PDB file of C-alpha atoms in Angstrom:
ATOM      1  CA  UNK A   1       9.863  11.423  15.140  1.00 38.00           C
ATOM      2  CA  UNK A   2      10.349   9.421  11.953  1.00 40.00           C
ATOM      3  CA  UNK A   3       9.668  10.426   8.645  1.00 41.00           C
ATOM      4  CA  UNK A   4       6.243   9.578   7.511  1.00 45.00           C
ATOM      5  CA  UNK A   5       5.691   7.307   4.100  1.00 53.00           C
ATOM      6  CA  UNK A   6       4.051   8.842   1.151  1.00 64.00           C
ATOM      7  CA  UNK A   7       0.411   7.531   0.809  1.00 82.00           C
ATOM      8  CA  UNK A   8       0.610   4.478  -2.189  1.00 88.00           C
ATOM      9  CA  UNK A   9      -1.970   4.215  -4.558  1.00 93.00           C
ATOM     10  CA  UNK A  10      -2.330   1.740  -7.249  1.00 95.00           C
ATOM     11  CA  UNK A  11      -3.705   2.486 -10.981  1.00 96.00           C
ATOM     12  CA  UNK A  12      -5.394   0.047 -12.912  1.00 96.00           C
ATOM     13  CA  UNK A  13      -6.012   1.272 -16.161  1.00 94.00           C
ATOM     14  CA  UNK A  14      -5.664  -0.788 -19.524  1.00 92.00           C
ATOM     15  CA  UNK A  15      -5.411   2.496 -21.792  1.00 92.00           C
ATOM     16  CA  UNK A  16      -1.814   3.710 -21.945  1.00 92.00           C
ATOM     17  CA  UNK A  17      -2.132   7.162 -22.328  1.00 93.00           C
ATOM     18  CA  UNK A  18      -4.204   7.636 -19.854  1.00 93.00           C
ATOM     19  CA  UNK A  19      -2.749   5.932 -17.266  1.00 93.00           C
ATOM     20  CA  UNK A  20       0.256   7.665 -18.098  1.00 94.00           C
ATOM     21  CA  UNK A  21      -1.230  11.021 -17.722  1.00 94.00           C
ATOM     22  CA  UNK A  22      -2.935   9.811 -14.205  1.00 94.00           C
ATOM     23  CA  UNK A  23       0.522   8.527 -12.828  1.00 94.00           C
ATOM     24  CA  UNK A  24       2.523  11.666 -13.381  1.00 94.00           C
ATOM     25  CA  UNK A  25      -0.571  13.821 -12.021  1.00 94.00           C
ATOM     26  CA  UNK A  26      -0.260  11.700  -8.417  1.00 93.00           C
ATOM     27  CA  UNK A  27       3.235  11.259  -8.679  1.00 91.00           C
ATOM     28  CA  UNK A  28       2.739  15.368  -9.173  1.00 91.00           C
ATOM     29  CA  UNK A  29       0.456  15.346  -5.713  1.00 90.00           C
ATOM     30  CA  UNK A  30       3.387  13.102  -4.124  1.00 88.00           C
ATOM     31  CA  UNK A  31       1.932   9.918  -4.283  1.00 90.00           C
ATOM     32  CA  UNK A  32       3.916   6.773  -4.191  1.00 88.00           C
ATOM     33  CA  UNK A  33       1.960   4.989  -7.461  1.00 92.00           C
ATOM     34  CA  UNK A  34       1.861   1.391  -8.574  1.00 92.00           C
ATOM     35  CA  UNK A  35       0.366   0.952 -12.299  1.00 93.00           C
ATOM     36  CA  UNK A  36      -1.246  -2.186 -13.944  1.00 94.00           C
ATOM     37  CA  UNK A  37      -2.711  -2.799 -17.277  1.00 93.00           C
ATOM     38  CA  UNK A  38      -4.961  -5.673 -16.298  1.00 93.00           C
ATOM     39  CA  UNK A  39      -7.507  -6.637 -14.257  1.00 93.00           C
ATOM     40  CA  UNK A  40      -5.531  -9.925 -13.015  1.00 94.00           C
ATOM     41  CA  UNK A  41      -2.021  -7.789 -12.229  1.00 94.00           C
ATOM     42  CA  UNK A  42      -4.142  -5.411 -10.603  1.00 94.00           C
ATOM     43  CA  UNK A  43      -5.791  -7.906  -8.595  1.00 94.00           C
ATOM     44  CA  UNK A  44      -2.014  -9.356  -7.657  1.00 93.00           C
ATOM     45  CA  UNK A  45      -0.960  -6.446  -6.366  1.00 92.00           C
ATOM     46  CA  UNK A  46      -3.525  -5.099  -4.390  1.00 92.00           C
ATOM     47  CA  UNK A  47      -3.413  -8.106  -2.494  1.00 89.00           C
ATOM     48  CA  UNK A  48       0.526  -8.797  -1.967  1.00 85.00           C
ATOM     49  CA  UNK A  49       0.848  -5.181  -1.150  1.00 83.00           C
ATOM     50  CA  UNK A  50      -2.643  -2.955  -0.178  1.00 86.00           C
ATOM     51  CA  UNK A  51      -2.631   0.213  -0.748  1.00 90.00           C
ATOM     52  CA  UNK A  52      -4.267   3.185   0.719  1.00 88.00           C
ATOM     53  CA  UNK A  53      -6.428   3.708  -2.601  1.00 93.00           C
ATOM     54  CA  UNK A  54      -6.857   1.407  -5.962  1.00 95.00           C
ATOM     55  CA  UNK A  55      -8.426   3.352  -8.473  1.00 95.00           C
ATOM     56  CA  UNK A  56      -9.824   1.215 -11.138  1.00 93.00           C
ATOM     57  CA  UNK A  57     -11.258   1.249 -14.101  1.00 92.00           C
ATOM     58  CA  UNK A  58     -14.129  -1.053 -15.164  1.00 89.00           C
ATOM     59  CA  UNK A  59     -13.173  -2.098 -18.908  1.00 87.00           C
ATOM     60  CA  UNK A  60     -10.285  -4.120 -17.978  1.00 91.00           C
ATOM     61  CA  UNK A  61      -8.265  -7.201 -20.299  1.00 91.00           C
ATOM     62  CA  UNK A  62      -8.382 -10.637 -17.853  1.00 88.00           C
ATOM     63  CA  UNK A  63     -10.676  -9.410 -15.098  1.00 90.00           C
ATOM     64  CA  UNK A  64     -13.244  -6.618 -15.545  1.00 91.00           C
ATOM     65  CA  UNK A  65     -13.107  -4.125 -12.707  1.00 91.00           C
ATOM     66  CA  UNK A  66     -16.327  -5.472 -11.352  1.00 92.00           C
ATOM     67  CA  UNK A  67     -14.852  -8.906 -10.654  1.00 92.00           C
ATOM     68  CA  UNK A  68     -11.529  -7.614  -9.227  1.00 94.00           C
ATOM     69  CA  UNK A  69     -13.361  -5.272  -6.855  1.00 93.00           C
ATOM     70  CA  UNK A  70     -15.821  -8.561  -6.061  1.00 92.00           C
ATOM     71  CA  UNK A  71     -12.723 -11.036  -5.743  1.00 93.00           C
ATOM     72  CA  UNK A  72     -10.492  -8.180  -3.802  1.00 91.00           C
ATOM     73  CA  UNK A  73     -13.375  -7.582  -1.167  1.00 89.00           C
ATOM     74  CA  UNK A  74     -13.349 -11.689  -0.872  1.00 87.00           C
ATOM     75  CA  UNK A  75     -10.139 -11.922  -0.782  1.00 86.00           C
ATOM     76  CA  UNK A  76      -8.291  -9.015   1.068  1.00 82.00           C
ATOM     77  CA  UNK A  77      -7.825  -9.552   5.158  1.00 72.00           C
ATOM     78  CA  UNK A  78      -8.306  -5.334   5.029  1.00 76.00           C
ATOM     79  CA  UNK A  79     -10.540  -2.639   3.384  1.00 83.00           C
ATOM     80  CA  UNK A  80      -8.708  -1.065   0.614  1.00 87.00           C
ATOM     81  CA  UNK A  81     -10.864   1.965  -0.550  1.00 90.00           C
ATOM     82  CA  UNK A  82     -11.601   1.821  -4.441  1.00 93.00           C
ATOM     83  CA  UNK A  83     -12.305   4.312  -6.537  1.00 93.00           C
ATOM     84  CA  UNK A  84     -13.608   3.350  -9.615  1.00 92.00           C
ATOM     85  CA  UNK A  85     -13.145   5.328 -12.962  1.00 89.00           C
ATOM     86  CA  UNK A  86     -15.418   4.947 -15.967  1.00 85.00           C
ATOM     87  CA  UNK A  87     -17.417   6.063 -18.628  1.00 83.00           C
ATOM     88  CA  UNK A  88     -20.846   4.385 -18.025  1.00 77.00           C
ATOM     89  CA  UNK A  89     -22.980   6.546 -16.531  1.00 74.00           C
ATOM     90  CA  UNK A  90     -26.808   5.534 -15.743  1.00 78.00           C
ATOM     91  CA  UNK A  91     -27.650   5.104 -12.555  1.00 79.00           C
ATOM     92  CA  UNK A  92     -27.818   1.383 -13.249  1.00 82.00           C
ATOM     93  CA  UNK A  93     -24.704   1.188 -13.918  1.00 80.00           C
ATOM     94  CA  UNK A  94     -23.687   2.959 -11.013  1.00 79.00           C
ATOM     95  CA  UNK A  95     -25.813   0.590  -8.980  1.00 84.00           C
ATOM     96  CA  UNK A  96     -23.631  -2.410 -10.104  1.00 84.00           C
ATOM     97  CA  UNK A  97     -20.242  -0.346  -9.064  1.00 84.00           C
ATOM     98  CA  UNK A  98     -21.037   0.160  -5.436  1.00 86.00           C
ATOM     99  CA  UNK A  99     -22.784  -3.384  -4.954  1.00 87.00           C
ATOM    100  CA  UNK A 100     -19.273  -4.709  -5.925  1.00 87.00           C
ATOM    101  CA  UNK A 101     -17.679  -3.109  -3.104  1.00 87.00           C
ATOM    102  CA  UNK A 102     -16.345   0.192  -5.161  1.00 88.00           C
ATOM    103  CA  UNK A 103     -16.083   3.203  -2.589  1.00 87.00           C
ATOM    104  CA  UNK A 104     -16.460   5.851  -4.932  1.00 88.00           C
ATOM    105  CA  UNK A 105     -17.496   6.103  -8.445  1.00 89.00           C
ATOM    106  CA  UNK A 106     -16.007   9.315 -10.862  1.00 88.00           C
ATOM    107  CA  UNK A 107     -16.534   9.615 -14.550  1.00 87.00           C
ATOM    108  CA  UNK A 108     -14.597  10.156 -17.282  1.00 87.00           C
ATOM    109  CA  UNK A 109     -13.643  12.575 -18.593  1.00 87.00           C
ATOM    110  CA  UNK A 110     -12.697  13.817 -15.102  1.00 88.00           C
ATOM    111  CA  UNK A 111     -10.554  16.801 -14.111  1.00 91.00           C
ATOM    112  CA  UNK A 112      -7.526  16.502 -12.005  1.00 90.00           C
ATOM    113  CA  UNK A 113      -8.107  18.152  -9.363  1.00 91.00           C
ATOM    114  CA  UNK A 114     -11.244  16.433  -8.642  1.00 91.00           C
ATOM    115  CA  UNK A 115      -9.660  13.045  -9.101  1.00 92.00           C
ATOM    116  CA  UNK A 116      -7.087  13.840  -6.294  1.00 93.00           C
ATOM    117  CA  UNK A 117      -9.608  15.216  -3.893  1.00 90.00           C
ATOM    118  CA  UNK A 118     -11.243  11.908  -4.026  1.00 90.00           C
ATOM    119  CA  UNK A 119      -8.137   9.901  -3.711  1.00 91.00           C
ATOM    120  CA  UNK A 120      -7.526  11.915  -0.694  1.00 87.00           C
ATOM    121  CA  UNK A 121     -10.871  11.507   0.485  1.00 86.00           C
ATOM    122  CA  UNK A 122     -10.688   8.217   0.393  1.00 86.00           C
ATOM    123  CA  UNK A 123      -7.067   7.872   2.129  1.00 84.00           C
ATOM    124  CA  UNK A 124      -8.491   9.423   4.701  1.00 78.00           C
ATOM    125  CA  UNK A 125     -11.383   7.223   5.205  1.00 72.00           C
ATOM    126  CA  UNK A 126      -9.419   4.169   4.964  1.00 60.00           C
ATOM    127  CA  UNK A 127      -7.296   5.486   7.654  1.00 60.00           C
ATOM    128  CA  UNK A 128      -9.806   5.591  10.001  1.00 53.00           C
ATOM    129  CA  UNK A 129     -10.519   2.450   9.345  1.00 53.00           C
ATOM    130  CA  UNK A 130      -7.799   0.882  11.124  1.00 61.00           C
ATOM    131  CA  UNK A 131      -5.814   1.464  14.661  1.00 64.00           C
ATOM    132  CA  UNK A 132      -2.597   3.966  14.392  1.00 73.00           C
ATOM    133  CA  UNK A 133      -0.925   1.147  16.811  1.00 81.00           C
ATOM    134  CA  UNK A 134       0.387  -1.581  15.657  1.00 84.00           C
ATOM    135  CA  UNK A 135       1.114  -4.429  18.039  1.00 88.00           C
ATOM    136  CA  UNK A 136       3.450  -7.145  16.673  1.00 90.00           C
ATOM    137  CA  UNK A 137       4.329  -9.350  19.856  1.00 90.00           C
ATOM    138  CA  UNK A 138       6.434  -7.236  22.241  1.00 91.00           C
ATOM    139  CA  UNK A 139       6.851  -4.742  19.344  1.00 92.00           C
ATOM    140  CA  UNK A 140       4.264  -1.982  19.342  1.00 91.00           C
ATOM    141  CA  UNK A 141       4.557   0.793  16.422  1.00 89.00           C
ATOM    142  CA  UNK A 142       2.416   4.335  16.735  1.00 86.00           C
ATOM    143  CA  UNK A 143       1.797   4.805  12.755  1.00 79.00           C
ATOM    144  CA  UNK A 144       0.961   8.707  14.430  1.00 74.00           C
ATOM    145  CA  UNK A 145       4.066   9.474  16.194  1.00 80.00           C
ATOM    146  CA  UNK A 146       6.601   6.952  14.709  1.00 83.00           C
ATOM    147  CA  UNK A 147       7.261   5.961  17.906  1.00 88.00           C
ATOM    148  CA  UNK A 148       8.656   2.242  18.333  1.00 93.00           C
ATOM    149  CA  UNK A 149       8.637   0.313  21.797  1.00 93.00           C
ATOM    150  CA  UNK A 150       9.443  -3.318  22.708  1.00 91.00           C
ATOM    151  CA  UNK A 151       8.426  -4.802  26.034  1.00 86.00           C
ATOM    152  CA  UNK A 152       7.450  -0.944  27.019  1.00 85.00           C
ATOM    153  CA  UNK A 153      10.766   0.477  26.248  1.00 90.00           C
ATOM    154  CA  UNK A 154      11.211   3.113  23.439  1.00 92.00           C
ATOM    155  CA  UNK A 155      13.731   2.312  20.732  1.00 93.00           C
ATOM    156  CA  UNK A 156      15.336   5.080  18.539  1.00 91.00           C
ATOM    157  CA  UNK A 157      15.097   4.490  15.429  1.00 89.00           C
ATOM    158  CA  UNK A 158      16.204   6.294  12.363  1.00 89.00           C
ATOM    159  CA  UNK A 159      13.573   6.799   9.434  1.00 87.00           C
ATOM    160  CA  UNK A 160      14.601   4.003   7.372  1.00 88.00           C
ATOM    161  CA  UNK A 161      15.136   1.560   9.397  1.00 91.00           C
ATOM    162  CA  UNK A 162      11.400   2.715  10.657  1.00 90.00           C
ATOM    163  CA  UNK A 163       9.840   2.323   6.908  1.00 87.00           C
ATOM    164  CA  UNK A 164      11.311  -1.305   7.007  1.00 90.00           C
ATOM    165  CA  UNK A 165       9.931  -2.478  10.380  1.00 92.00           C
ATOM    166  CA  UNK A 166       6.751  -0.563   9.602  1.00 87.00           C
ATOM    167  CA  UNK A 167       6.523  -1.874   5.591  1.00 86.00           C
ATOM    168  CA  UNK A 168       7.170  -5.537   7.951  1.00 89.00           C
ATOM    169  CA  UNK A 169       4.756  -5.121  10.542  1.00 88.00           C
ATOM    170  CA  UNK A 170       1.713  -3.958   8.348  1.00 80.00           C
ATOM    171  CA  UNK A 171       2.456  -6.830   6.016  1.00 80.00           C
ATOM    172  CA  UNK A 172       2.585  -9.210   8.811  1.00 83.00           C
ATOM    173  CA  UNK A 173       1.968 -12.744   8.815  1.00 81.00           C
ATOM    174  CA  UNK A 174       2.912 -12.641   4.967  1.00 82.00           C
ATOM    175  CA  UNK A 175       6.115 -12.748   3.559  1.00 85.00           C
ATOM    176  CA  UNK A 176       7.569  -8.740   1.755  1.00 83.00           C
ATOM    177  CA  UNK A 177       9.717  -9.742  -0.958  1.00 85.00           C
ATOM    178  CA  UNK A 178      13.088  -7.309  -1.560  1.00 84.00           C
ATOM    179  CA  UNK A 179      11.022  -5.511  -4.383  1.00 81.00           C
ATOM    180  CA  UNK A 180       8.385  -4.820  -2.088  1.00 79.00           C
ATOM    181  CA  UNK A 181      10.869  -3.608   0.553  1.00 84.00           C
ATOM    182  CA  UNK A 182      12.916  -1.101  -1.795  1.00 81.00           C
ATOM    183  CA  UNK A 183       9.322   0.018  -3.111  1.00 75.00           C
ATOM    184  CA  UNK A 184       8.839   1.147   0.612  1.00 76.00           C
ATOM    185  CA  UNK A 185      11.454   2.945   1.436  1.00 78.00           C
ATOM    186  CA  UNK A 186      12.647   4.578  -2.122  1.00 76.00           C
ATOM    187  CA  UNK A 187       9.312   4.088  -4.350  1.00 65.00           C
ATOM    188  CA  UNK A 188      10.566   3.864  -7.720  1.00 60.00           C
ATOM    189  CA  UNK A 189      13.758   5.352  -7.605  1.00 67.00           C
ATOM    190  CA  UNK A 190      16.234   2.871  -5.593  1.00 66.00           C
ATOM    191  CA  UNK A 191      20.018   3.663  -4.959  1.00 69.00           C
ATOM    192  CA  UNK A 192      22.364   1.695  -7.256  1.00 66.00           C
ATOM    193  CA  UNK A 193      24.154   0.533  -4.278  1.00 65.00           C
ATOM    194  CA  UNK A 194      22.831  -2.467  -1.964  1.00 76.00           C
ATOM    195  CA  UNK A 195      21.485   0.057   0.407  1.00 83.00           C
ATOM    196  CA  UNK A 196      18.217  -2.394   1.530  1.00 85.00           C
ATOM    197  CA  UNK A 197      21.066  -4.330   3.662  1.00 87.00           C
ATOM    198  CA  UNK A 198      22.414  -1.770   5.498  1.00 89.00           C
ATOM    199  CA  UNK A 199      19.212  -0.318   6.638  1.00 90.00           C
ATOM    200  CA  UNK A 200      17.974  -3.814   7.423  1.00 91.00           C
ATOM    201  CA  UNK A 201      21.637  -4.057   9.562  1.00 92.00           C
ATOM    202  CA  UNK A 202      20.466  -0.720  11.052  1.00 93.00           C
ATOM    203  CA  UNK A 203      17.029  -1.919  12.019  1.00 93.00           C
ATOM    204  CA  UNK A 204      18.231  -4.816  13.634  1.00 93.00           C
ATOM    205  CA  UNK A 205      20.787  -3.143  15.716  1.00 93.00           C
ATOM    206  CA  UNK A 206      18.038  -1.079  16.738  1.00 93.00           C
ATOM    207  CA  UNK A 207      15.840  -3.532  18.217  1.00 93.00           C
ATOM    208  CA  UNK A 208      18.601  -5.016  19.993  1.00 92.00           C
ATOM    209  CA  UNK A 209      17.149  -8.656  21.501  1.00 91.00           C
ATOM    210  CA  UNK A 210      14.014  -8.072  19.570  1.00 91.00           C
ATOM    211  CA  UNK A 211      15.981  -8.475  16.115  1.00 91.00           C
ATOM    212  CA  UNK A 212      15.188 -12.387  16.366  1.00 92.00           C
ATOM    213  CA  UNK A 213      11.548 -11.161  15.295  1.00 92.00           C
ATOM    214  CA  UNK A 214      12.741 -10.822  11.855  1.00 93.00           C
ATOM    215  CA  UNK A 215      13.268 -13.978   9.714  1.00 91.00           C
ATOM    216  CA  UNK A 216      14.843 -14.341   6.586  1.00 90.00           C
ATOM    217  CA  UNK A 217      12.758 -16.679   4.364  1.00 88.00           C
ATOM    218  CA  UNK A 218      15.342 -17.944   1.718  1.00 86.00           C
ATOM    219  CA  UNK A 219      14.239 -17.006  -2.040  1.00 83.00           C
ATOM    220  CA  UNK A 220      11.506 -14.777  -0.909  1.00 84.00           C
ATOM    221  CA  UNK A 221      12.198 -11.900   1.316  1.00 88.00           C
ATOM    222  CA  UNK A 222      11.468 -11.165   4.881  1.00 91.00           C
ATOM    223  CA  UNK A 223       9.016 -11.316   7.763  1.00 89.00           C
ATOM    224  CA  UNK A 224       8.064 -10.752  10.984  1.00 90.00           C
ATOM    225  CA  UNK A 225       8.088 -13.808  13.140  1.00 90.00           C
ATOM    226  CA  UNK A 226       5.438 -13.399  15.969  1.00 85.00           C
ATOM    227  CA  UNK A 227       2.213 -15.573  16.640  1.00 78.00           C
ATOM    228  CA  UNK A 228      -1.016 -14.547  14.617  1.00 66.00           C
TER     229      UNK A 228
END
């Protein structure tokens, strides 16, 4: 079974310090973080890359968080579960939050603890949002067991060459740029060494015929080439 990918989350908050303190307390939880200072960025990334929670706070440079949670739920072609993070708190205000698509709602100040139970709340939920199979043409990935087949057969795979297909196949029909492909498989701490090549060598000797699937799209990154 192949290893299984730390959940990502993605903080936008525009006050330094405190995003600072929230990073290190998920990367402390082992969460795979992504940070932005404005609303726009935030809304960027959240939409090149989902992740399993965006926690967002409202007063926000560029795009308040009530239009990037408005323009992300217009936008995204999958429910990312948002947790927003502010210090207005009449019910009113509330009100607005949740009509703009926000998931959750937590105040500041908040404690720790709290905050990650709701992050992990809402992994949870988003989870069961969507199918633990992924079928890609004659590729079909089990998200549960790691477990790759193509046309029915299994194919061992080892845990890297897993994350890439997987970071691939989730991503599919868009383009994943090398950033976003290192960001899978070592979050923020890649090797020195041009290790993204030989795990993508690795991959494709593991799907044998099936290796065609993957396209190199010059300038941008990679994808997987299959019908929508």
């Amino acid at each position: 079974m192949s290893s299984t990918p730390a959940q990502r989350i993605l903080v936008v908050e525009d006050h330094g310090p405190l995003r600072a303190q929230i990073v290190a307390l998920l990367q402390g939880a082992k969460w795979q973080v992504e940070e932005a200072s404005d609303g726009r960025l935030g809304l960027q990334l959240a939409l090149e890359q989902p992740p399993d929670v965006l926690l967002l706070d409202l007063g926000l440079p560029g795009l308040d968080g009530l239009q990037l949670c408005q323009q992300l739920r217009a936008q995204a072609d999958r429910h990312i579960p948002v947790l927003m993070l502010t210090a207005r708190d009449s019910l009113a205000d509330k009100g607005q939050g949740f009509a703009a698509g926000a998931d959750d709602y937590l105040l500041k100040p908040f404690a720790g603890e709290e905050l990650l139970w709701r992050c992990q709340a809402l992994a949870r939920r988003g989870e069961l949002g969507r199918s633990p199979v992924l079928q890609r043409g004659p590729l079909r990935i089990d998200r549960r067991s790691g477990q790759v087949l193509s046309e029915g057969q299994v194919l061992p795979m080892p845990p890297q060459a897993y994350r890439l297909l997987l970071a691939l196949a989730e991503a599919w029909p868009r383009t994943v740029s090398r950033s976003e492909l290192q960001q899978a498989l070592w979050a923020d701490e890649p090797p020195e060494s041009d290790a993204l090549r030989s795990h993508l060598y690795t991959l494709r000797q593991a799907l044998g015929p099936a290796q065609q699937l993957i396209k190199t799209v010059h300038s941008v990154g990679l994808r997987l080439d299959v019908p929508e």
